[in-house]
XYZ file of C-alpha atoms in Angstrom:
513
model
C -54.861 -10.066 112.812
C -56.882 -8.758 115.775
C -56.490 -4.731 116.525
C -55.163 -5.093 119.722
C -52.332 -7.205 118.459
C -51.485 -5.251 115.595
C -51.888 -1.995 117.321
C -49.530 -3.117 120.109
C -46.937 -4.651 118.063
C -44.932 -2.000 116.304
C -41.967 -3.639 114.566
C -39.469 -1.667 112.505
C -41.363 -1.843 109.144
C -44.723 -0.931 110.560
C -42.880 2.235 112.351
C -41.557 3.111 109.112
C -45.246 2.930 107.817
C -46.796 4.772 109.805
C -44.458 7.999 109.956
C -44.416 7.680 105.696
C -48.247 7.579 105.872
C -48.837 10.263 108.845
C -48.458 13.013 106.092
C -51.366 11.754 103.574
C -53.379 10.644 106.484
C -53.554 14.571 107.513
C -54.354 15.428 103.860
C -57.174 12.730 103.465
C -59.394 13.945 106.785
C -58.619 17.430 106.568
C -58.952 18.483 103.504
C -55.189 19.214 103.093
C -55.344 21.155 106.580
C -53.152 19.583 109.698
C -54.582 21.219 112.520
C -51.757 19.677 115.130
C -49.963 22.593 115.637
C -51.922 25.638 117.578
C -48.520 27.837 118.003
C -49.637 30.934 116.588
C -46.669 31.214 114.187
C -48.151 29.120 111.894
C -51.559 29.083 110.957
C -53.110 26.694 108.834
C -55.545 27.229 106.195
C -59.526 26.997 107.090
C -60.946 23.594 106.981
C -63.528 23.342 103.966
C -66.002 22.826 106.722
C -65.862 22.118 110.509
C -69.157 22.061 113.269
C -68.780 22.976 116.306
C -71.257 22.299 119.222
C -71.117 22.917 123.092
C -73.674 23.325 126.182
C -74.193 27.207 125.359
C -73.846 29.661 122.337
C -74.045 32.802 122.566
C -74.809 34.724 118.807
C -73.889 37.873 120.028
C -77.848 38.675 119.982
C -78.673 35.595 122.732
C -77.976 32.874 124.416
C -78.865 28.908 123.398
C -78.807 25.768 124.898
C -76.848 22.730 123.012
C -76.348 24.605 119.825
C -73.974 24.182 117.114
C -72.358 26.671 114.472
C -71.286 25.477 111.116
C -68.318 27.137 109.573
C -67.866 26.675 105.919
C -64.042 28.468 105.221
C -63.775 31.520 106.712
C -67.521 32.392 106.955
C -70.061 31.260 109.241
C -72.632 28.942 107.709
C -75.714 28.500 110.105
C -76.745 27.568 113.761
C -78.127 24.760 114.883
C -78.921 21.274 116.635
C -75.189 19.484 116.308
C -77.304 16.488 114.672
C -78.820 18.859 112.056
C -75.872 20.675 110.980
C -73.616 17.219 110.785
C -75.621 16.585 107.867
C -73.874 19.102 106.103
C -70.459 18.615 107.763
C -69.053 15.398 108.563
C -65.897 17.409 110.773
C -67.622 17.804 114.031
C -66.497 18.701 117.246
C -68.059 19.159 120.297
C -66.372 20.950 122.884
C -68.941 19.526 126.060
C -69.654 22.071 129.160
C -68.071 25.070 127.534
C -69.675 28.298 125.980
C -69.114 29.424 122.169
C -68.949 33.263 121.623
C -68.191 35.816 118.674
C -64.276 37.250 118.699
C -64.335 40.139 120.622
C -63.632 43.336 119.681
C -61.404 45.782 121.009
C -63.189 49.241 120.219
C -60.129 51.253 121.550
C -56.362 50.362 121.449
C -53.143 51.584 120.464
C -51.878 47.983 119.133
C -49.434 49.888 116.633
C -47.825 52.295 118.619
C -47.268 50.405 121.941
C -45.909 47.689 120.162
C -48.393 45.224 121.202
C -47.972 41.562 119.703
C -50.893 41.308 117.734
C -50.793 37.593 117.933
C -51.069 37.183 121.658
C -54.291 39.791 121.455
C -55.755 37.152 119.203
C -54.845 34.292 121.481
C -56.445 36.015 124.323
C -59.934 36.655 122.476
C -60.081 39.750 120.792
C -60.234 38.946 117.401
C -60.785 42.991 115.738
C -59.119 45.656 117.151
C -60.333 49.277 116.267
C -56.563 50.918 116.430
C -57.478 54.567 117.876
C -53.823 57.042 117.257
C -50.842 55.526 115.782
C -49.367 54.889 112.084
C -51.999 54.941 109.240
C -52.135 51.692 107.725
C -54.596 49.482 105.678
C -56.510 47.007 107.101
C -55.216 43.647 108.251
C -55.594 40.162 109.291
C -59.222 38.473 109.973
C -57.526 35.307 107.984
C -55.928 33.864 111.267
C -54.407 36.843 112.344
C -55.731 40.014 114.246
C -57.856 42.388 112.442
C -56.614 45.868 112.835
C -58.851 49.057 112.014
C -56.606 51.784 111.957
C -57.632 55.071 112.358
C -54.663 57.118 111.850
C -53.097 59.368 113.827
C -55.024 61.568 115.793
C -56.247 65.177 114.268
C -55.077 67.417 117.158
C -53.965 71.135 117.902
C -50.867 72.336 117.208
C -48.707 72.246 120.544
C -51.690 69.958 122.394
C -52.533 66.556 123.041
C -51.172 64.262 122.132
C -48.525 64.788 120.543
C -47.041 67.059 123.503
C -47.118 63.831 125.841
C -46.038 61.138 123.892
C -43.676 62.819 121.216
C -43.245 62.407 117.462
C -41.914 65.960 117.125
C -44.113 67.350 114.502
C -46.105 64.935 114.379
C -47.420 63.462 110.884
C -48.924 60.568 109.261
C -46.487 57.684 110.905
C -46.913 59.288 114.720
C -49.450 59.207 117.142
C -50.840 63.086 116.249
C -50.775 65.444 113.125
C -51.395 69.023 113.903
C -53.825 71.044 111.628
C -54.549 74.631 112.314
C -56.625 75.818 109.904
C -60.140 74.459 108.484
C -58.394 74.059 104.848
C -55.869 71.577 106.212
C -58.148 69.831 108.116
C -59.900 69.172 105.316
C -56.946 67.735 103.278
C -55.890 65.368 106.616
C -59.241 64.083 106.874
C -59.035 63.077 102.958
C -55.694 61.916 103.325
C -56.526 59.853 106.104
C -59.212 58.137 104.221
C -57.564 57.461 101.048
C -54.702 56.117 103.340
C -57.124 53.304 104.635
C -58.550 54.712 107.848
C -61.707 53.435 109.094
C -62.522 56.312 111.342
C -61.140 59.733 112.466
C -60.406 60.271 115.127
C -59.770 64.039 116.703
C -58.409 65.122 120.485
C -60.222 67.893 122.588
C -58.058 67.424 125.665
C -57.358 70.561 127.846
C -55.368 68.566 130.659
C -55.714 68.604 134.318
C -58.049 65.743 135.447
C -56.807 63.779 138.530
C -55.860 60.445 138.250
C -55.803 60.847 134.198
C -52.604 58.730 132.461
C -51.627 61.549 130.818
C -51.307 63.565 133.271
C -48.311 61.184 134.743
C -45.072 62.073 133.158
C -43.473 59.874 129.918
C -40.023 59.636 129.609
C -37.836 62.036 131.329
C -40.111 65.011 129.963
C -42.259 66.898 132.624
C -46.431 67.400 132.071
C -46.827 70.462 130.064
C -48.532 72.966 132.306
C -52.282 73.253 131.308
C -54.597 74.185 130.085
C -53.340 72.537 126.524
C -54.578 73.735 123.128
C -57.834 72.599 121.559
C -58.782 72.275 117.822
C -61.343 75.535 117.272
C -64.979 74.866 116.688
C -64.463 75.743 113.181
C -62.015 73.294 112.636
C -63.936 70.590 114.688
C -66.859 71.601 112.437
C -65.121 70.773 109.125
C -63.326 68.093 110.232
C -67.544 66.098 111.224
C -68.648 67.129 107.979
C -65.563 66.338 105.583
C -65.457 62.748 107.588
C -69.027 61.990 107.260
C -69.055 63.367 103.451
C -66.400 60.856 103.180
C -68.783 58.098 105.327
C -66.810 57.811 107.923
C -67.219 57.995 111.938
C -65.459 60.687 114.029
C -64.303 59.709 117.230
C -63.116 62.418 120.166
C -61.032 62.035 122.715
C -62.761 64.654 125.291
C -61.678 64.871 128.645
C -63.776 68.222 130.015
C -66.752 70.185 129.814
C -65.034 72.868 127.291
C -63.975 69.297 124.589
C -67.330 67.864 125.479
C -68.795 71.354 124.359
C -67.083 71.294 121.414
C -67.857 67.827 120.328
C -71.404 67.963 120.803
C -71.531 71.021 118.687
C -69.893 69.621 115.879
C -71.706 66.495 115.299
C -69.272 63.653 116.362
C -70.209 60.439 116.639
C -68.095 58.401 119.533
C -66.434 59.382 122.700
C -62.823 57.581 122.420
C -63.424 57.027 126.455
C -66.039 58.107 129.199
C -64.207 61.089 130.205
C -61.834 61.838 132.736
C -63.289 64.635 134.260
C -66.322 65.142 135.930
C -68.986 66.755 133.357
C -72.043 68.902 134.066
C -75.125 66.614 133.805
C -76.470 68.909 131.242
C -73.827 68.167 128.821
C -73.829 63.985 129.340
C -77.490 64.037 128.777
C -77.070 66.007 125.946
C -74.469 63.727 124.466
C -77.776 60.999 125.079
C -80.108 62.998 122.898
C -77.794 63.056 120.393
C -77.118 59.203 119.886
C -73.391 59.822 120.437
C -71.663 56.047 121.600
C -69.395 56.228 124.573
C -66.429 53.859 124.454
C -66.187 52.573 128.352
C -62.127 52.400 128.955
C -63.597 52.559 132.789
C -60.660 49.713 134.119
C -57.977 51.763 132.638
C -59.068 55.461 133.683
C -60.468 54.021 137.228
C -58.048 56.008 138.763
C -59.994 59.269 137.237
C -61.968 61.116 140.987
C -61.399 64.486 142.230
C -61.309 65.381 145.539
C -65.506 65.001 145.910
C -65.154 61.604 144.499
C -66.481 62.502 140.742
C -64.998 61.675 137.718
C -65.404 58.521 135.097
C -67.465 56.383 137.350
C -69.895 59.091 138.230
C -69.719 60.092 134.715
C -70.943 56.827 133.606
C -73.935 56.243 136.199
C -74.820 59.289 134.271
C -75.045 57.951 131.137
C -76.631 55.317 132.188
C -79.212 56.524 134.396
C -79.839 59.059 130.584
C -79.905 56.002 128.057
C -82.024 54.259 130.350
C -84.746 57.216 129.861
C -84.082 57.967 126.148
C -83.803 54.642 124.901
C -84.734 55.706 121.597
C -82.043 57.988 121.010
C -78.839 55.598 119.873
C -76.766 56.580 122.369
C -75.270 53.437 123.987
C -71.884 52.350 125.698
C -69.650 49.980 123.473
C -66.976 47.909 125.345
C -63.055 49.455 124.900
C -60.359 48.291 127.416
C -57.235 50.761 125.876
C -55.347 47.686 124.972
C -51.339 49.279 124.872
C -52.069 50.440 128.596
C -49.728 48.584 130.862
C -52.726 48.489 133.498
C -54.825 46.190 131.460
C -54.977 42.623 129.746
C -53.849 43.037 126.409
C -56.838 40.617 125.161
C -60.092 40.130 127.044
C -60.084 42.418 129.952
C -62.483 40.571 132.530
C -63.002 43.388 134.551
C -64.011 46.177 132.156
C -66.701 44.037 131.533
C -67.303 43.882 135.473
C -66.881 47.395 135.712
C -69.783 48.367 132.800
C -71.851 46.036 134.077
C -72.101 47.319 137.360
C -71.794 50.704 136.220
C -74.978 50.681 133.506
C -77.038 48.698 135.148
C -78.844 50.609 137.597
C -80.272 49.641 140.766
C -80.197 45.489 140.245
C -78.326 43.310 137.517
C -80.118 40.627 135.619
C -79.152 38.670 133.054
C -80.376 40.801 130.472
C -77.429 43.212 132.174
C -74.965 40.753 131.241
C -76.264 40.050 127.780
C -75.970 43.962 127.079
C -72.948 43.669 128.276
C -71.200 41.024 126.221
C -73.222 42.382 123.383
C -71.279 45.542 123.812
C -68.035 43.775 122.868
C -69.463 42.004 120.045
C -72.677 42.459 117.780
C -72.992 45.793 118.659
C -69.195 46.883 118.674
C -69.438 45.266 115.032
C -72.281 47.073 113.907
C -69.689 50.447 113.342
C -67.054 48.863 111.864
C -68.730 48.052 108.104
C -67.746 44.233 108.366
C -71.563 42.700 107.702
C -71.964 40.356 110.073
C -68.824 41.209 112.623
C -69.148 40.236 116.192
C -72.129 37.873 115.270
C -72.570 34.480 114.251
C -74.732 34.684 111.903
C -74.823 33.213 108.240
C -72.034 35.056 106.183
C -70.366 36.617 108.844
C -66.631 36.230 109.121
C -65.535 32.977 110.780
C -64.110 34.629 114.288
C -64.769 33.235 116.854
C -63.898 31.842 120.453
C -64.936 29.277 123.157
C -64.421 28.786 127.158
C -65.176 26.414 129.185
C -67.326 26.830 131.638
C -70.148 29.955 131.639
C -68.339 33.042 131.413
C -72.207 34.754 131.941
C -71.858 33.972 135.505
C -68.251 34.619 135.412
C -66.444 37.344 132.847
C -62.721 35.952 134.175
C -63.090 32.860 131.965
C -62.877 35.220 128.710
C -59.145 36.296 129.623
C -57.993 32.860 128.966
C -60.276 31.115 126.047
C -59.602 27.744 125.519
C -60.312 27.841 121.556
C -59.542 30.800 119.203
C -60.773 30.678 115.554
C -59.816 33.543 113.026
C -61.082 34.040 109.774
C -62.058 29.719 110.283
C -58.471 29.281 111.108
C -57.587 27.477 114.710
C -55.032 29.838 116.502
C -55.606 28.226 120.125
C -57.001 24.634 120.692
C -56.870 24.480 124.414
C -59.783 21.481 125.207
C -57.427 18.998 125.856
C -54.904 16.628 123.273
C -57.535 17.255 120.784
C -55.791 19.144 117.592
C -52.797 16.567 117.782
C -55.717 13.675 118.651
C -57.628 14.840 115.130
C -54.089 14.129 113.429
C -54.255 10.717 115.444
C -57.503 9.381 114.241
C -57.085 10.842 110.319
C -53.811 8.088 110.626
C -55.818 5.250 112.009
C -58.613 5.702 109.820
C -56.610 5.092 106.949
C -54.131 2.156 108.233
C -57.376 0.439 109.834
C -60.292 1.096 107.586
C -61.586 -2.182 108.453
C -62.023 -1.638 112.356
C -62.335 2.204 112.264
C -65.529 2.861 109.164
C -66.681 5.042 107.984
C -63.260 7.312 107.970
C -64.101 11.050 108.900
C -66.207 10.373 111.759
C -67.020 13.407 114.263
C -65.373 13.994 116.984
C -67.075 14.330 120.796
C -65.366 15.659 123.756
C -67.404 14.556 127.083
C -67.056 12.747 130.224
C -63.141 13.690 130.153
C -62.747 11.493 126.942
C -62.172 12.750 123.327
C -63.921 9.802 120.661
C -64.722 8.885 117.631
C -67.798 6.411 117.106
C -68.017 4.594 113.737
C -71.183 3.430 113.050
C -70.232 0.872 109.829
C -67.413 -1.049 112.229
C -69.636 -0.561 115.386
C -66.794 0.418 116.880
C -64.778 3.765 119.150
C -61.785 5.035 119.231
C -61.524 6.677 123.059
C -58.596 8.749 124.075
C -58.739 10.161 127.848
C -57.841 13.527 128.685
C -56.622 12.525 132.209
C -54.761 9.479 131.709
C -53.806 10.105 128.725
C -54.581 6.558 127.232
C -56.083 5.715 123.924
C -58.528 3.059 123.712
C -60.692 0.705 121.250
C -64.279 -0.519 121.627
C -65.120 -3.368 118.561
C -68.649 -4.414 117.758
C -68.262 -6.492 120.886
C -68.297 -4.322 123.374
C -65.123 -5.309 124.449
C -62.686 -2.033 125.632
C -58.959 -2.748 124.741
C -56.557 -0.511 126.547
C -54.061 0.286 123.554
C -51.228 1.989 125.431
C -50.179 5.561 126.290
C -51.555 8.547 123.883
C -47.861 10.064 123.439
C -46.685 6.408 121.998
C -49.286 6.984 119.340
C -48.877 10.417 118.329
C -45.182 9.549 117.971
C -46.029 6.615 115.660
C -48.445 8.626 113.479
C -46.224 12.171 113.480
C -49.073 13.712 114.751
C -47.759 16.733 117.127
């Protein structure tokens, strides 16, 4: 019997067939994975293997033309030509004009205690979060769910920040703040913290007062405490660098004015939580440049941040920038952080903090090595601090995160708000290019009811020219499916295109969803 007529014909037993044979179909292409479903509450296990190739990849060190990455589980494999790499992979997609990045990461969110979903973060591109004040917890996720780096609750003074604005009483391990007041207990929070599974410390130095600041709005139905607010002593600021660094791990302030900047610098700390609020002396920014310290950006949240001579975060970071620029040698660099928890910002990819740092940092005139720094900042280099080898890269054996758009969000940062594939840990959380996770499920069924027209089984799969196909070289024949009409449509060795009938017919008849 031709194809045509027995894919068009679907009697009662052949129905029957094909929904008892959909299962095993699923099993036999995909290695026991069925990637049909891209809701986030239910992830499927990695594919042994899967290549993925698209008009631009960006590495998170540069940018390549008609590239490919090979995933092997939940590590990345290589990069390379798509030809090369399907050598070693016989699941191949290519995703057509569309650009293939790292996950991003999110270098300064409160996930945990804003009650963020963690799953709609992932769907919207950040792939790591760095949580900076909440609950201590472990690490989590990075095997098709978010990756949270918790830091704790924030070391603070007792009666300060920030603790006196958001609540949690006394504060403690499972609030947002945990008051120490002498250099003894700081000690014993900073071990705690570490033993608990933080990944960082992170300390407040905020005296209150700057215009514009969000925490100098009220919360609740509580007023602002008057300023200025208590700061940790030097002393204590002091232990609390070197028992955190004994210990191997970062400290990260939260400094909003000179006197916290002062302080910070003379302990030793390694990260500014934001650019700060405040206007700060010149002296004391460049300073923070000579010592390598990394400034977290957080501009699109704190943009509100001028006093009445129109300084404050954005002066603050020209600054910086105009300092790095200079002392390039130092370390000191700006590392992309959008406060994810803040109602006045995407809780994912935030398009315009990446606007914001690039015209911000990048002097006189932007380039494109402006915009590679840039999207570097929220990936390779945001990575490098977080003791993941490999994170924010793709390069061989780092974790399988990663995301693509179409289009070329280098010319245009608003396409990263809304990627059109998400992949943690190798697992597919969003599939957006088209039918094509259900359309996978589709051919896997038809490969093994037709192996005669459709050989060999476990062909790649090409998206292009609005259709999604399959080419088997044995049969000399395609399977096309069209992303606009919808259709699905066979090619035999004689060039002759047979117009099989409406897509949704077929997924129903295979129990591919």
């Amino acid at each position: 019997m031709k194809l045509k007529s027995l894919l068009s014909v679907t009697t009662p037993f052949m129905l029957a067939m094909c929904l008892n044979q959909g299962f095993s179909a699923i099993v036999y292409a995909h290695n026991g994975e069925d990637h049909g479903n891209t809701n986030t509450d239910i992830v499927q296990d990695a594919p042994d293997c899967q290549v993925l190739s698209a008009d631009r990849l960006f590495d998170g060190d540069m940018l390549m033309e008609n590239q490919a990455v090979l995933l092997n589980g939940n590590k990345v494999v290589s990069i390379g030509t798509a030809s090369e790499l399907s050598k070693l992979c016989g699941y191949r997609i290519e995703l057509g004009d569309a650009t293939i990045l790292p996950g991003f990461i999110e270098s300064h969110a409160h996930v945990a205690f804003q009650n963020v979903r963690k799953d709609k973060v992932l769907a919207h591109g950040i792939t790591t979060v760095q949580d900076t004040g909440g609950a201590l917890q472990v690490t989590e996720g990075g095997d098709g769910a978010l990756r949270l780096l918790s830091t704790g609750p924030i070391i603070q003074a007792p009666g300060g920040y920030p603790l006196n604005i958001f609540g949690g009483g006394e504060g403690g391990y499972d609030q947002i703040g945990i008051p120490v007041s002498s250099v003894a207990q700081a000690e014993e929070v900073v071990a705690n913290l570490v033993t608990g599974g933080a990944t960082a410390i992170k300390i407040a130095l905020e005296s209150g007062g700057e215009p514009g600041a969000p925490w100098m709005l009220p919360h609740g139905d509580q007023p602002v405490p008057a300023t200025p607010w208590n700061l940790l002593s030097q002393d204590i600021v002091n232990a609390i660098v070197t028992k955190a660094h004994t210990l191997e791990k970062r400290v990260i302030a939260h400094v909003g004015e000179d006197e916290g900047v002062t302080r910070a610098l003379a302990a030793g700390v390694d990260e500014f939580a934001h650019m700060p609020c405040a206007a700060i002396s010149d002296d004391l920014l460049h300073e923070a440049v000579q010592k390598g310290v990394t400034f977290v950006t957080t501009i699109d949240t704190l943009g509100s941040c001028v006093n009445a001579d129109g300084m404050g975060i954005h002066s603050n970071t020209h600054t910086v920038a105009h300092a790095i620029e200079h002392n390039p040698d130092t370390g000191a660099q700006f590392i992309y952080g959008s406060e994810i928890g803040h109602d006045n910002v995407p809780w994912g990819i935030n398009g315009e903090e990446l606007h914001m740092m690039l015209h911000l940092t990048s002097g006189e005139s932007v380039d494109f090595v402006d915009v590679l720094n840039v999207l570097k900042a929220a990936t390779s280099e945001a990575g490098k601090r977080l003791d993941i080898p490999g994170l924010g890269t793709l390069s061989a054996n780092a974790p399988a995160d990663l995301i693509a758009v179409r289009g070329n969000p280098f010319q245009r940062f608003k396409l990263l708000e809304y990627p059109d594939l998400v992949i943690s840990g190798g697992r597919t959380i969003i599939n957006e290019f088209g039918y094509q996770s259900a359309v996978e499920c589709l051919f896997a069924w038809a490969e093994i009811n037709f192996p005669e027209y459709l050989a060999p089984a476990g062909a790649y799969t090409q998206v292009s020219n609005g259709f999604i196909q399959r080419e088997y070289s044995s049969s000399q024949s395609f399977v096309h499916i069209s992303n606009d009409k919808h259709r699905v449509y066979f090619t035999g060795a004689d060039g002759v295109q047979h117009d099989l009938g409406d897509l949704s017919n077929w997924l129903a008849t295979a129990g591919c969803h």
